PDB file of C-alpha atoms in Angstrom:
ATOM      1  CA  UNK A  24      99.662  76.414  85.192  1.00  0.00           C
ATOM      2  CA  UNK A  25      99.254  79.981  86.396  1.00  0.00           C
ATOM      3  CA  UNK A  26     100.259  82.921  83.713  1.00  0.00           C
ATOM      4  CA  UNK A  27     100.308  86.132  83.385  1.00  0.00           C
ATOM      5  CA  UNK A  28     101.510  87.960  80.469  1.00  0.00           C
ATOM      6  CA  UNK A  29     101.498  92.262  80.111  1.00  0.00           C
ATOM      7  CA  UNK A  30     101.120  93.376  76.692  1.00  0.00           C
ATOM      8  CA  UNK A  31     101.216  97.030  75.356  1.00  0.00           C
ATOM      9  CA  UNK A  32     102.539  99.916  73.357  1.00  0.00           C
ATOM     10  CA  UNK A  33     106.578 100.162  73.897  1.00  0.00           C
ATOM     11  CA  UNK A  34     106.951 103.665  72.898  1.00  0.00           C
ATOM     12  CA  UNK A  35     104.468 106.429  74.664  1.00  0.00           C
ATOM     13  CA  UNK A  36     104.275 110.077  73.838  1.00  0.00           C
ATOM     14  CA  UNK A  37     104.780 112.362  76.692  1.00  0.00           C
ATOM     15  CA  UNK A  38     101.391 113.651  78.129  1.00  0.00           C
ATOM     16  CA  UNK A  39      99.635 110.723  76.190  1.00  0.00           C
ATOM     17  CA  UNK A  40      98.108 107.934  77.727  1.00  0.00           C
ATOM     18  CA  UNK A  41      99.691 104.188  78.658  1.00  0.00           C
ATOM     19  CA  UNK A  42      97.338 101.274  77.957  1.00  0.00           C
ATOM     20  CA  UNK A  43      98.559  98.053  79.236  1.00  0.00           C
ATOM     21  CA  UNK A  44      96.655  95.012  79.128  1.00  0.00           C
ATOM     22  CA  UNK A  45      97.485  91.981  81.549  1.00  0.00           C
ATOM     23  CA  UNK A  46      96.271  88.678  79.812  1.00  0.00           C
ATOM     24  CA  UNK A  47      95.814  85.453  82.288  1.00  0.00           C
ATOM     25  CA  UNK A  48      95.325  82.090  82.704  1.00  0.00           C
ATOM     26  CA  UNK A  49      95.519  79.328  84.978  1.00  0.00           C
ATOM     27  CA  UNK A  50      93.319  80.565  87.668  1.00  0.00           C
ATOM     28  CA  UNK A  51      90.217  82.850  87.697  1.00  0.00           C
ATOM     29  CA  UNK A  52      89.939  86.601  88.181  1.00  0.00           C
ATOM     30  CA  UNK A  53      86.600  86.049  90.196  1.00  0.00           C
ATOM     31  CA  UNK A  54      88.535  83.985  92.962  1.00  0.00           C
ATOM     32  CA  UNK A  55      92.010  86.200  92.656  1.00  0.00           C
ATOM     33  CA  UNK A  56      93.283  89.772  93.159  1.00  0.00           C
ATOM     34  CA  UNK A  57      95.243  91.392  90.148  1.00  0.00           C
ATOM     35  CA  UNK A  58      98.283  93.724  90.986  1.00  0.00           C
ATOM     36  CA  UNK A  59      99.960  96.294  88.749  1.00  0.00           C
ATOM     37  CA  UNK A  60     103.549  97.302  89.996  1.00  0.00           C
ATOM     38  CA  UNK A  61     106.566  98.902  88.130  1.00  0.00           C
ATOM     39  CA  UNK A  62     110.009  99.211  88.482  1.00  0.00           C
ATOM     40  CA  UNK A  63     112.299 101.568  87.009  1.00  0.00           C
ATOM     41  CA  UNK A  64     115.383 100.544  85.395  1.00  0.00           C
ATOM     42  CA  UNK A  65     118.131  99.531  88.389  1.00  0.00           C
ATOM     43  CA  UNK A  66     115.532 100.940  90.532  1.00  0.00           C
ATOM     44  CA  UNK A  67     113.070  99.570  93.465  1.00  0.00           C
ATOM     45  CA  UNK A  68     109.150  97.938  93.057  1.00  0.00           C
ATOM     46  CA  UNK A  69     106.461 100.156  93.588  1.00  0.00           C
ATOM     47  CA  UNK A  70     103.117  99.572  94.012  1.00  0.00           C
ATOM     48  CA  UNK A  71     100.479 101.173  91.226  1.00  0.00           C
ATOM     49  CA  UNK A  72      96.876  99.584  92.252  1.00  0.00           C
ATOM     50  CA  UNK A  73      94.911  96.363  92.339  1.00  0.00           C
ATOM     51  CA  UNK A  74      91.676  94.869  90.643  1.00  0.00           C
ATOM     52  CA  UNK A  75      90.323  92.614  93.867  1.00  0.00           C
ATOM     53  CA  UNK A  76      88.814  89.700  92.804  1.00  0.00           C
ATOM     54  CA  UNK A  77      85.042  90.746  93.702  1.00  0.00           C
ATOM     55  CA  UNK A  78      85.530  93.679  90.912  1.00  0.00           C
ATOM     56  CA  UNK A  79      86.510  96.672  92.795  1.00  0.00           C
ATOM     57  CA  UNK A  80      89.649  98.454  92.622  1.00  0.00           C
ATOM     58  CA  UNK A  81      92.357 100.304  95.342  1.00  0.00           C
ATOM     59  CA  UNK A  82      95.324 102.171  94.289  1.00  0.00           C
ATOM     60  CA  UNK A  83      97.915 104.246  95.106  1.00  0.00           C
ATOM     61  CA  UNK A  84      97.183 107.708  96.477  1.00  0.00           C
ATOM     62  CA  UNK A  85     100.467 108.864  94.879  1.00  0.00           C
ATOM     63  CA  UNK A  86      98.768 108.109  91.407  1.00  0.00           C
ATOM     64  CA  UNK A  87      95.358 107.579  91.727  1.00  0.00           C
ATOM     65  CA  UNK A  88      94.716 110.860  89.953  1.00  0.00           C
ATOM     66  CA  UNK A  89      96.125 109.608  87.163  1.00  0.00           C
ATOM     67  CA  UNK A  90      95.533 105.933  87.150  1.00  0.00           C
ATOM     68  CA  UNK A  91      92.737 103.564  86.378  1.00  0.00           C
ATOM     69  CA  UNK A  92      92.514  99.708  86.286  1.00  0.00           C
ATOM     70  CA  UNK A  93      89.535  97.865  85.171  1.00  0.00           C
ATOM     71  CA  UNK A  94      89.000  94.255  83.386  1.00  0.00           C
ATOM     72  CA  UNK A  95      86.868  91.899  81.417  1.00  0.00           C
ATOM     73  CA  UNK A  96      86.388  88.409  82.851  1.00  0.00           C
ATOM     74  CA  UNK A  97      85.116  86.717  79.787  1.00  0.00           C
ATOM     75  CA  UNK A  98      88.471  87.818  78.374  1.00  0.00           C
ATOM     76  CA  UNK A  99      90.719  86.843  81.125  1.00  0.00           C
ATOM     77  CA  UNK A 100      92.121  90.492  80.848  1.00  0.00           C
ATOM     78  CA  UNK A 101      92.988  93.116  83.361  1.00  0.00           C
ATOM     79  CA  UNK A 102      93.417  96.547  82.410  1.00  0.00           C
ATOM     80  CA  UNK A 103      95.452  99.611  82.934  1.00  0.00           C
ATOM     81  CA  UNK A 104      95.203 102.683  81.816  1.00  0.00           C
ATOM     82  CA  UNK A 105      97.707 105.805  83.147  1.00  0.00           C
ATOM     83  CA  UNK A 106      97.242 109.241  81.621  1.00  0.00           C
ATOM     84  CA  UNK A 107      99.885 112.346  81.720  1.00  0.00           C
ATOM     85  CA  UNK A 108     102.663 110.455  81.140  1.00  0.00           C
ATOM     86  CA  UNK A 109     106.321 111.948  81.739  1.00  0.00           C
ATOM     87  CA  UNK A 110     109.825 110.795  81.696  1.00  0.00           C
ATOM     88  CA  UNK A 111     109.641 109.386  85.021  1.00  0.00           C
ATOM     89  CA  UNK A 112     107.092 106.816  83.822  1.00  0.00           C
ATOM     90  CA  UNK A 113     109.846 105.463  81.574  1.00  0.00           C
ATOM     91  CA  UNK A 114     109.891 101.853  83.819  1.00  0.00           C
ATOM     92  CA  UNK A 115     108.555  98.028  83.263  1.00  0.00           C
ATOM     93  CA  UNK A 116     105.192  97.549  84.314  1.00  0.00           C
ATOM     94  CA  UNK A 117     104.333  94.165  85.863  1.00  0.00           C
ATOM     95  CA  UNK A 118     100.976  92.359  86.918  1.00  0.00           C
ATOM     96  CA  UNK A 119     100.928  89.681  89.445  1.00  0.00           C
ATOM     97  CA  UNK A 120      98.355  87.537  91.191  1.00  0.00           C
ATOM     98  CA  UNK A 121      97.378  88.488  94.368  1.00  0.00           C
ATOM     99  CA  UNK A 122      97.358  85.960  97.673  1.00  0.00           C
ATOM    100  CA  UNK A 123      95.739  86.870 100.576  1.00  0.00           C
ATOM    101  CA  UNK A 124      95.308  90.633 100.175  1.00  0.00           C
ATOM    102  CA  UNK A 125      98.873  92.439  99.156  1.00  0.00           C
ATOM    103  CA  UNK A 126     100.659  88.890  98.721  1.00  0.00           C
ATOM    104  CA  UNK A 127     102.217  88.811  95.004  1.00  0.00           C
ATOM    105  CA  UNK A 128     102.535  84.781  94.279  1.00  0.00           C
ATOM    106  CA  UNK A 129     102.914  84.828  90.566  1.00  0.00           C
ATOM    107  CA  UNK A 130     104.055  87.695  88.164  1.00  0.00           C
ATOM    108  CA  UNK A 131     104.257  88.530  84.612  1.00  0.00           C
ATOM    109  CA  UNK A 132     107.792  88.508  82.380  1.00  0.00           C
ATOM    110  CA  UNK A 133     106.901  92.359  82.499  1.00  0.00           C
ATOM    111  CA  UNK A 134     106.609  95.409  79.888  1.00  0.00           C
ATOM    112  CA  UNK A 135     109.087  97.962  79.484  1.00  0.00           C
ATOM    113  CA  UNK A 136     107.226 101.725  78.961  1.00  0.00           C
ATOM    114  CA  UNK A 137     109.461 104.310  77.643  1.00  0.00           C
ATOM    115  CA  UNK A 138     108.071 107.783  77.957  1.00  0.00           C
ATOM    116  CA  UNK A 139     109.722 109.552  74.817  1.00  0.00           C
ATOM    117  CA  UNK A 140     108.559 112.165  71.584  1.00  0.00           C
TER     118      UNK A 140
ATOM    119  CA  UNK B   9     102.846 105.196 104.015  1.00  0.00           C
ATOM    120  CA  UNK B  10     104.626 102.401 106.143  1.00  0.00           C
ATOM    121  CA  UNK B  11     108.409 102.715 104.908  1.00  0.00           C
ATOM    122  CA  UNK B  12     110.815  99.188 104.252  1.00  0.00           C
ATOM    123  CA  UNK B  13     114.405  99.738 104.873  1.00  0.00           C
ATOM    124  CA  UNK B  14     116.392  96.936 103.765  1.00  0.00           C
ATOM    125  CA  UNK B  15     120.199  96.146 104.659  1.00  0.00           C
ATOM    126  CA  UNK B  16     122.715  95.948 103.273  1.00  0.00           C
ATOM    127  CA  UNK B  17     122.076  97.394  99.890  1.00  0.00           C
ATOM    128  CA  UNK B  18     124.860  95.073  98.220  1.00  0.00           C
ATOM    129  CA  UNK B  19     126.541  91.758  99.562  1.00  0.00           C
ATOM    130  CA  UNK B  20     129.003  89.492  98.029  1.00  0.00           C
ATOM    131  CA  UNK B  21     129.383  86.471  99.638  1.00  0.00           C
ATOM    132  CA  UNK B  22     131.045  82.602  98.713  1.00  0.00           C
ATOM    133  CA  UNK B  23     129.726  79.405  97.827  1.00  0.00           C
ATOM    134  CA  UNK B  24     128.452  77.424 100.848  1.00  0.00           C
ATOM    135  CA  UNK B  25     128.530  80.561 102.980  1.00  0.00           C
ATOM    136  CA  UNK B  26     125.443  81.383 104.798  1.00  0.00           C
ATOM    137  CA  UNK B  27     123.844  85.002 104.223  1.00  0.00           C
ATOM    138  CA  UNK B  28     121.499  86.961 106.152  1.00  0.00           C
ATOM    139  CA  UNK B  29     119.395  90.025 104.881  1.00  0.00           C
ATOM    140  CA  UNK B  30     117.322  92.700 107.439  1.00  0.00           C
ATOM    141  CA  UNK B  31     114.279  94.274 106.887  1.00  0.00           C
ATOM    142  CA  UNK B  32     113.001  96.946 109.413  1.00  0.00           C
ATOM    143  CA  UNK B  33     109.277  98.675 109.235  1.00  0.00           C
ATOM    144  CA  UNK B  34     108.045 102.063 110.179  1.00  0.00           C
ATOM    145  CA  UNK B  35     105.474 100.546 112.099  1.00  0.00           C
ATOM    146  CA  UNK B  36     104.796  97.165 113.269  1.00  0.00           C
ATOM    147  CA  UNK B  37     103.234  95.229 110.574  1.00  0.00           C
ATOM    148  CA  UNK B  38     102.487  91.783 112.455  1.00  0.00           C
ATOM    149  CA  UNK B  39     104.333  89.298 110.399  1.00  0.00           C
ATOM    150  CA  UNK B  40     102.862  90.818 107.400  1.00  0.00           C
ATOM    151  CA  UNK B  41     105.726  90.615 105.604  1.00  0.00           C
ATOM    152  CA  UNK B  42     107.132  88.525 102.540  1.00  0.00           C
ATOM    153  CA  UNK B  43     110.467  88.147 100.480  1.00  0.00           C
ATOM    154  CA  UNK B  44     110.964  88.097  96.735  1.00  0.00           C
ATOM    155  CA  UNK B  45     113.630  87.222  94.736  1.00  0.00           C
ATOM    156  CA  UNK B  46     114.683  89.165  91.152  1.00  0.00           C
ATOM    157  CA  UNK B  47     117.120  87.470  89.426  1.00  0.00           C
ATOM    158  CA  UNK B  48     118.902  89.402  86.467  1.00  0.00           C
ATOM    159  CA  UNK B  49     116.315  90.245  83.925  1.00  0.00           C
ATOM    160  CA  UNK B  50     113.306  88.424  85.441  1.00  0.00           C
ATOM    161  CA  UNK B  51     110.635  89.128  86.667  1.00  0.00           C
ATOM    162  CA  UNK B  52     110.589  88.966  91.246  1.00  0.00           C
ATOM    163  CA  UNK B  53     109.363  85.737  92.563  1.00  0.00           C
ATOM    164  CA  UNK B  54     107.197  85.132  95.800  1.00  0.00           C
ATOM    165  CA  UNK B  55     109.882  83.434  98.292  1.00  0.00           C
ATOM    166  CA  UNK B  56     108.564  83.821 101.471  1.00  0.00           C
ATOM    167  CA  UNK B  57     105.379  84.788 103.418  1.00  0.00           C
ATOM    168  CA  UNK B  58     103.511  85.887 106.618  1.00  0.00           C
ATOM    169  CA  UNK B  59     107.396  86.054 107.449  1.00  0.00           C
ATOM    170  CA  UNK B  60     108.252  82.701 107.898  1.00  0.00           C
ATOM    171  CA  UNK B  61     105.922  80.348 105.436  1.00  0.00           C
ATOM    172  CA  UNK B  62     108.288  79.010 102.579  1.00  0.00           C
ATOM    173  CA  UNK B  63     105.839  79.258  99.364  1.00  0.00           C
ATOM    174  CA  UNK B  64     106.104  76.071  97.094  1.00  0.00           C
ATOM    175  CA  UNK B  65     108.590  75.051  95.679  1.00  0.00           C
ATOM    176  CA  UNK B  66     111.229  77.658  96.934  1.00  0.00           C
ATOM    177  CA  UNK B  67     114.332  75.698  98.421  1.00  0.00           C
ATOM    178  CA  UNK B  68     114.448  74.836 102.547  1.00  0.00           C
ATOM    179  CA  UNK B  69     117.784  76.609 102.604  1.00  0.00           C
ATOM    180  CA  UNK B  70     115.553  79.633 102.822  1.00  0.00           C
ATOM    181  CA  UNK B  71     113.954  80.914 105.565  1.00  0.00           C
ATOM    182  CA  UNK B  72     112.531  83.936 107.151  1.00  0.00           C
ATOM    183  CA  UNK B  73     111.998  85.132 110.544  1.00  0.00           C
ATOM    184  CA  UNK B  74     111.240  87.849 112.697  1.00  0.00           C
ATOM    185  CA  UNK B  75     107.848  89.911 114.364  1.00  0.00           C
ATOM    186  CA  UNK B  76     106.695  93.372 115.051  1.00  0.00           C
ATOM    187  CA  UNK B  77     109.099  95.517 112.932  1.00  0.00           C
ATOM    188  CA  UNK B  78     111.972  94.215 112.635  1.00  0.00           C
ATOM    189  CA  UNK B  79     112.544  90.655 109.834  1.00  0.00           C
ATOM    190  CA  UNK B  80     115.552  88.641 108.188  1.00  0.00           C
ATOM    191  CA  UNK B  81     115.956  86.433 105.584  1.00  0.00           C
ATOM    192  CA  UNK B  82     118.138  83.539 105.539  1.00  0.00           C
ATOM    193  CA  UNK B  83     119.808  81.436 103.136  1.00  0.00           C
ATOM    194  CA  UNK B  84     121.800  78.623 104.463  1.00  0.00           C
ATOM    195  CA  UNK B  85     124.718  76.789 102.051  1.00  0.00           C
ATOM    196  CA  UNK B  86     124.853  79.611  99.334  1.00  0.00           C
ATOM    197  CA  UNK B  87     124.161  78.278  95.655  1.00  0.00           C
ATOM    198  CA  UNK B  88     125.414  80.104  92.460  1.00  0.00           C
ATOM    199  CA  UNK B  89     121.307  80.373  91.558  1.00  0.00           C
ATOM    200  CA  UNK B  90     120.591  82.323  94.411  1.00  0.00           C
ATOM    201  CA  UNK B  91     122.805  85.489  92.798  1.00  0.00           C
ATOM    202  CA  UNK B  92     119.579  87.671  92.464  1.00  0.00           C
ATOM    203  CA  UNK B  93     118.035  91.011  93.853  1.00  0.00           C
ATOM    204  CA  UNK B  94     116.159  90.442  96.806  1.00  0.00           C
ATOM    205  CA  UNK B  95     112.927  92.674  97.988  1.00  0.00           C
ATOM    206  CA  UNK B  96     110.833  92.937 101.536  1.00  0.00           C
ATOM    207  CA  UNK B  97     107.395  94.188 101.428  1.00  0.00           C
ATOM    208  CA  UNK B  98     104.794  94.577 103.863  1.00  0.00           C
ATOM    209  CA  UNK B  99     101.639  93.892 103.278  1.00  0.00           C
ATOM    210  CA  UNK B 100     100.204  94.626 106.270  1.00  0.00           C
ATOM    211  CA  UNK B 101      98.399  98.012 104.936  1.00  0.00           C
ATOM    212  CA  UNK B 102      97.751  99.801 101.843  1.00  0.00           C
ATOM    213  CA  UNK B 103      99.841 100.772  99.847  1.00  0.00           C
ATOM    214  CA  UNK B 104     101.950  97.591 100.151  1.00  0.00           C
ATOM    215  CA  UNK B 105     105.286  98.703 100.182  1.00  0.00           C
ATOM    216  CA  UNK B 106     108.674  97.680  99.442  1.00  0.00           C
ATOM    217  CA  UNK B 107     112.175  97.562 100.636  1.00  0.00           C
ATOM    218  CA  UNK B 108     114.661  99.203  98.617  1.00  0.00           C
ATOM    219  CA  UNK B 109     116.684  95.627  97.573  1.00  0.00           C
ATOM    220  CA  UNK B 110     119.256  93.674  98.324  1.00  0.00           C
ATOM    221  CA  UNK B 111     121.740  92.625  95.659  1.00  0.00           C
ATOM    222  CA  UNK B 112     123.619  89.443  96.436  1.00  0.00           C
ATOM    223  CA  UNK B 113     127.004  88.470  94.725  1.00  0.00           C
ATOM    224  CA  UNK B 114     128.932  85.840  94.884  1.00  0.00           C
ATOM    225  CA  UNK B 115     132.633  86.276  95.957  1.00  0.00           C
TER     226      UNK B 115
END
């Protein structure tokens, strides 16, 4: 049974940095693309980056300054860490499985970030 | 960035009824283009892929369709479960982008 479960701090300081940590099982991350994408509350799904399944990463230009995913295969865990967090990062992160490139066929329950002091 | 505009934004419609949803592309993104479904307080779903290939498991009253930039999803005989948000994206190019949603109500 594919699973994939985000775990990570609630609560984030402004300018600190987000760790999330996306925990699966079910499949292999050797054979399958990992996705991060977050949503704000109400809002629309946007795309943050991907770990492909051959260990490289891509990710959006709009926050690749900020943004870095990596992940440990012996662990079953794919990373991500954001830095310079502000308000507008207050959202639920996701991680899904990725299907033939951008294709999202399984997701996490999610993680809800707020960015507060 | 290749842009998803989704219509409507909201739609209410009865039991039975049968419910159609647009999605229209920037660019053309040749078929690259699947459907999720949000209901409230979960997590989106995969519905729909490569435009028109159901993914398992999702019901037949489903279905997608279109080409080039312009794509619809179906549902035939509306059911009370199907009350969700539902989300085009392209994944034709990076970034993968989404539609803005489609919230469907029942009347």
């Amino acid at each position: 049974q594919v699973q994939l479960m985000e775990s990570g701090p609630g609560l984030v300081q402004p300018s600190e940095t987000l760790s999330l940590t996306c925990t699966v099982s079910g499949f292999s991350l050797t054979s399958y693309n990992v996705h991060w994408v977050r949503q704000p509350p109400g809002k629309g799904l946007e795309w943050m980056g991907v770990m492909w399944s051959g260990g490289s990463t891509d990710y959006n230009s709009a926050l690749k300054s900020r943004l870095s995913i990596s992940r440990d295969t012996s662990k079953n865990q794919v990373f991500l860490k954001m830095n310079s967090l502000q308000s507008e990062d207050t959202t639920t992160y996701y991680c899904a499985r990725g299907y033939n490139n951008y294709v999202m066929d399984a997701w996490g329950q999610g993680a809800s970030v707020t960015v507060s002091s | 960035d290749i842009q998803m505009t989704q219509s409507p934004a909201s739609l209410s419609a009865s039991l039975g009824e049968t419910v159609t949803i647009e999605c229209l592309a920037s660019e053309d993104i040749y078929s690259n283009l699947a459907w999720y479904q949000q209901k409230p307080g979960k997590s989106p779903q995969l519905l729909i892929y490569y435009a028109n290939s159901l993914n398992d498991g999702v019901p037949s009253r489903f279905s997608g369709s279109g080409s080039g930039t312009q794509y619809s999803l179906k549902i035939n005989s509306l059911q009370s479960e199907d009350v969700s948000i539902y989300f085009c994206q392209q994944n034709y190019d990076s970034p993968p982008t989404f539609g803005g949603g489609t919230k469907l109500e029942l009347k």
